Amino acid sequence: MLRFLKFLLALLADHAMSASASNIFLLAGQSNMSGRGGNYNDSTSNTVRWDGQIPPECRSKPEILQLAANKSWVEAHEPLHQEIDHWKTCGIGPGMPFANAILAKYPSFGSIGLVPCAKGGTRIIEWAKGTELYNQLVSRAKASLNGGGKIRALLWYQGESDTAEQDAKLYKSRLEKFFNDVRHDLNYPDLPIIMVAICSADQGPFMDVIRKVQLNFNHKNVKCVDAMGSTFLADNKHLDTKSEIRVAQKLADAFLSSFAHL
């Protein structure tokens, strides 16, 4: 019996490693990409918890995979970033509803592989080439290709932590370099990038400076969707579940209208 169980476990492990995704999406940025939807402050333990509520737009299905921390493909599930943004309490983010929105419109699109890489509270300088976050993003992106498939886009939601004056002034040049470096190191010079224009601030009053850069970023194969109009958790910084789904649908629409043919 023990020998049979070992054989079964090995078989399941081999299946997990052999799974692959046809359409790969990189998810990077800070907490609103990682996802905080459904989080609340538990007054009894003085900790942040996730309420565990998974709306239909975020449900798992066999066609949606995620690259686990060990770089194997597994069926995707909420909270998508918990293994990667592991020092924080993760909840609903835009990744799962993005994938579900694509498949809802195009059921024959093929399998979708989500590559979680976001970390809460990070400034863009922490994503510069050579940093831990940058190296992890590139490493995980390359690993996602081992089973075949194609990287279809980088989804980028970041900037709330750059809303102090000096960081805001440097945001445009840092963002340009980051995008250029990722494209170069993935050997994909025309990599589609869809970013979200922020609607809240972590560090200071210069949110509009960041938003102006994002909304007016006129580079090839870069699109921007606007998170303005979102609703928040009690902290007034993190999107609630409803707004994470709303942003995800905007991301899906932008991909399907601009990049699905590439």
Coordinates of C-alpha atoms in Angstrom, one line a residue:
M1 CA 0.0 0.0 0.0
L2 CA 2.8 2.4 0.9
R3 CA 4.6 1.7 -2.4
F4 CA 1.4 2.4 -4.3
L5 CA 0.9 5.7 -2.5
K6 CA 4.5 6.7 -3.3
F7 CA 3.8 5.9 -7.0
L8 CA 0.6 7.9 -7.0
L9 CA 2.3 10.9 -5.5
A10 CA 5.1 10.7 -8.0
L11 CA 2.6 10.5 -10.8
L12 CA 0.8 13.5 -9.6
A13 CA 4.0 15.5 -9.2
D14 CA 5.0 14.6 -12.8
H15 CA 1.6 15.7 -14.0
A16 CA 2.0 19.1 -12.2
M17 CA 5.4 19.6 -13.7
S18 CA 4.3 18.6 -17.2
A19 CA 1.4 21.0 -17.3
S20 CA 1.9 24.0 -19.4
A21 CA 0.1 27.1 -20.5
S22 CA -0.4 28.4 -24.1
N23 CA -1.0 32.0 -23.2
I24 CA 1.3 33.4 -20.5
F25 CA 0.7 36.7 -18.6
L26 CA 3.3 38.3 -16.2
L27 CA 1.7 40.0 -13.2
A28 CA 4.0 42.6 -11.6
G29 CA 3.7 45.7 -9.4
Q30 CA 2.7 46.3 -5.8
S31 CA -0.2 45.5 -3.5
N32 CA -3.1 46.3 -5.8
M33 CA -1.7 43.8 -8.3
S34 CA -0.9 41.3 -5.6
G35 CA -4.5 41.8 -4.4
R36 CA -6.0 42.9 -1.1
G37 CA -9.7 42.5 -2.0
G38 CA -11.7 40.9 0.9
N39 CA -9.1 41.8 3.5
Y40 CA -10.2 43.1 6.9
N41 CA -8.8 44.0 10.3
D42 CA -9.5 41.3 12.8
S43 CA -9.9 43.2 16.0
T44 CA -9.7 40.1 18.2
S45 CA -6.2 39.2 17.0
N46 CA -5.1 42.6 15.7
T47 CA -4.2 41.1 12.4
V48 CA -5.2 41.5 8.8
R49 CA -7.2 38.6 7.4
W50 CA -8.8 37.6 4.1
D51 CA -12.5 36.9 4.3
G52 CA -12.1 33.9 1.9
Q53 CA -15.0 35.0 -0.4
I54 CA -14.4 34.1 -4.0
P55 CA -16.8 35.7 -6.5
P56 CA -17.7 33.9 -9.7
E57 CA -15.4 36.1 -11.7
C58 CA -12.4 34.8 -9.7
R59 CA -13.2 31.1 -9.6
S60 CA -10.6 28.4 -10.5
K61 CA -11.0 26.3 -13.7
P62 CA -8.6 23.8 -15.3
E63 CA -7.8 26.2 -18.2
I64 CA -6.2 28.8 -15.8
L65 CA -2.8 27.9 -14.4
Q66 CA -0.4 29.8 -12.2
L67 CA 3.3 29.5 -11.9
A68 CA 3.9 28.3 -8.3
A69 CA 6.8 29.5 -6.2
N70 CA 8.8 26.4 -7.2
K71 CA 8.2 27.4 -10.9
S72 CA 5.8 24.5 -11.7
W73 CA 2.4 25.0 -13.3
V74 CA -0.6 24.3 -11.0
E75 CA -4.2 25.1 -11.3
A76 CA -4.6 28.8 -10.3
H77 CA -6.6 29.8 -7.3
E78 CA -7.2 32.8 -5.0
P79 CA -5.3 34.3 -3.3
L80 CA -3.1 34.2 -6.4
H81 CA -0.1 35.9 -4.9
Q82 CA 0.1 34.4 -1.5
E83 CA 3.2 32.3 -2.2
I84 CA 5.0 35.3 -3.7
D85 CA 3.9 38.3 -1.6
H86 CA 4.1 36.0 1.4
W87 CA 4.9 38.6 4.1
K88 CA 1.5 40.2 3.5
T89 CA -2.1 38.9 3.7
C90 CA -3.2 38.5 0.1
G91 CA -6.7 38.5 -1.1
I92 CA -8.5 39.1 -4.4
G93 CA -6.4 40.7 -7.1
P94 CA -6.9 41.3 -10.8
G95 CA -5.2 38.2 -12.1
M96 CA -7.9 35.6 -11.8
P97 CA -10.8 37.8 -13.0
F98 CA -8.6 38.9 -15.9
A99 CA -8.1 35.3 -17.1
N100 CA -11.8 34.5 -16.5
A101 CA -12.9 37.6 -18.5
I102 CA -10.8 36.5 -21.5
L103 CA -12.2 33.0 -21.4
A104 CA -15.7 34.3 -21.0
K105 CA -15.5 36.2 -24.2
Y106 CA -13.3 33.7 -26.1
P107 CA -13.8 30.1 -24.7
S108 CA -11.4 28.7 -27.4
F109 CA -8.6 31.1 -26.4
G110 CA -6.6 28.3 -24.9
S111 CA -5.0 27.7 -21.6
I112 CA -3.9 30.8 -19.6
G113 CA -0.8 30.8 -17.4
L114 CA -0.6 33.6 -14.8
V115 CA 2.9 34.3 -13.4
P116 CA 2.5 36.1 -10.0
C117 CA 5.5 38.4 -9.3
A118 CA 4.0 41.5 -7.4
K119 CA 5.1 42.6 -4.0
G120 CA 3.2 45.0 -1.8
G121 CA 4.6 48.4 -0.9
T122 CA 7.4 48.4 -3.5
R123 CA 8.7 51.5 -5.3
I124 CA 9.7 51.3 -8.9
I125 CA 13.4 51.7 -8.0
E126 CA 13.0 48.3 -6.3
W127 CA 12.1 46.9 -9.7
A128 CA 15.2 48.3 -11.5
K129 CA 17.5 45.8 -13.3
G130 CA 19.6 43.8 -11.0
T131 CA 17.3 44.1 -8.0
E132 CA 15.8 41.0 -6.3
L133 CA 12.3 41.8 -7.7
Y134 CA 13.6 42.4 -11.2
N135 CA 15.6 39.2 -11.2
Q136 CA 12.7 37.2 -9.9
L137 CA 10.4 38.6 -12.5
V138 CA 12.8 37.7 -15.4
S139 CA 13.6 34.3 -13.9
R140 CA 10.0 33.4 -13.4
A141 CA 9.1 34.7 -16.9
K142 CA 11.8 32.5 -18.5
A143 CA 10.8 29.5 -16.4
S144 CA 7.2 29.9 -17.6
L145 CA 8.3 29.2 -21.1
N146 CA 9.9 25.8 -20.4
G147 CA 6.8 23.9 -21.3
G148 CA 6.1 25.9 -24.4
G149 CA 3.6 28.7 -24.7
K150 CA 4.1 32.4 -25.3
I151 CA 4.2 35.4 -23.1
R152 CA 1.3 37.5 -24.3
A153 CA 1.7 40.5 -22.0
L154 CA 3.1 42.0 -18.9
L155 CA 0.4 43.4 -16.6
W156 CA 1.8 46.2 -14.5
Y157 CA 0.0 47.9 -11.5
Q158 CA 2.4 50.0 -9.5
G159 CA 3.1 53.6 -8.5
E160 CA 1.3 54.2 -5.2
S161 CA 4.6 54.0 -3.3
D162 CA 6.2 56.6 -5.7
T163 CA 3.9 59.4 -4.8
A164 CA 6.5 61.4 -2.7
E165 CA 8.0 64.4 -4.6
Q166 CA 11.4 63.1 -5.6
D167 CA 10.2 59.6 -6.6
A168 CA 7.4 61.2 -8.6
K169 CA 9.8 63.4 -10.6
L170 CA 11.9 60.4 -11.5
Y171 CA 9.0 58.0 -12.2
K172 CA 8.8 58.4 -16.0
S173 CA 12.5 57.7 -16.6
R174 CA 12.5 54.8 -14.2
L175 CA 9.4 53.3 -15.8
E176 CA 10.8 53.6 -19.3
K177 CA 14.1 51.9 -18.3
F178 CA 12.2 49.1 -16.5
F179 CA 10.0 48.4 -19.5
N180 CA 13.0 48.5 -21.8
D181 CA 15.2 46.3 -19.6
V182 CA 12.4 43.6 -19.3
R183 CA 11.9 43.5 -23.0
H184 CA 15.6 43.3 -23.6
D185 CA 16.2 40.5 -21.1
L186 CA 13.3 38.5 -22.3
N187 CA 14.4 38.9 -25.9
Y188 CA 11.0 40.3 -26.7
P189 CA 11.4 43.9 -27.9
D190 CA 7.7 44.4 -28.7
L191 CA 6.4 42.7 -25.5
P192 CA 2.8 44.0 -25.0
I193 CA 2.5 45.9 -21.7
I194 CA -0.8 46.9 -20.1
M195 CA -0.5 49.1 -17.0
V196 CA -3.0 50.5 -14.6
A197 CA -3.1 54.2 -13.8
I198 CA -3.2 54.4 -10.0
C199 CA -6.1 56.0 -8.0
S200 CA -4.6 56.0 -4.5
A201 CA -1.3 57.0 -2.9
D202 CA 0.9 55.4 -0.2
Q203 CA 3.7 57.9 0.3
G204 CA 2.6 61.5 -0.5
P205 CA 0.5 64.0 -2.4
F206 CA 2.0 63.5 -5.9
M207 CA -0.4 60.9 -7.2
D208 CA -1.4 63.1 -10.1
V209 CA 2.2 63.3 -11.3
I210 CA 2.3 59.5 -11.4
R211 CA -1.1 59.3 -13.1
K212 CA 0.0 61.8 -15.8
V213 CA 3.0 59.7 -16.6
Q214 CA 1.0 56.5 -16.9
L215 CA -2.0 58.0 -18.8
N216 CA 0.3 59.7 -21.3
F217 CA 2.9 57.0 -21.8
N218 CA 3.1 56.9 -25.5
H219 CA 5.3 53.9 -26.4
K220 CA 4.9 51.1 -28.8
N221 CA 2.7 48.2 -27.5
V222 CA 2.1 49.9 -24.1
K223 CA -1.5 50.5 -23.1
C224 CA -2.9 52.1 -19.9
V225 CA -6.3 51.5 -18.2
D226 CA -7.5 53.8 -15.5
A227 CA -8.4 52.6 -12.0
M228 CA -10.0 56.0 -11.1
G229 CA -13.5 55.5 -9.8
S230 CA -12.5 52.5 -7.7
T231 CA -13.8 51.8 -4.2
F232 CA -11.5 50.8 -1.4
L233 CA -10.9 48.9 1.8
A234 CA -11.1 50.9 5.1
D235 CA -7.5 52.0 4.5
N236 CA -8.5 54.0 1.4
K237 CA -5.4 52.7 -0.4
H238 CA -6.3 49.1 -1.4
L239 CA -9.0 48.2 -3.9
D240 CA -11.9 46.2 -2.7
T241 CA -12.9 43.0 -4.5
K242 CA -15.5 44.8 -6.7
S243 CA -12.9 47.2 -8.0
E244 CA -10.2 44.6 -8.5
I245 CA -12.7 42.8 -10.8
R246 CA -13.5 46.1 -12.5
V247 CA -9.8 46.8 -13.2
A248 CA -9.3 43.2 -14.3
Q249 CA -12.1 43.5 -16.9
K250 CA -10.5 46.7 -18.2
L251 CA -7.2 44.9 -18.5
A252 CA -8.8 42.1 -20.4
D253 CA -10.6 44.5 -22.7
A254 CA -7.4 46.3 -23.5
F255 CA -5.6 43.0 -24.2
L256 CA -8.3 41.7 -26.5
S257 CA -8.7 45.0 -28.4
S258 CA -5.0 45.7 -28.9
F259 CA -2.9 42.6 -28.5
A260 CA -4.9 39.4 -28.9
H261 CA -3.9 39.2 -32.6
L262 CA -0.1 39.3 -31.9

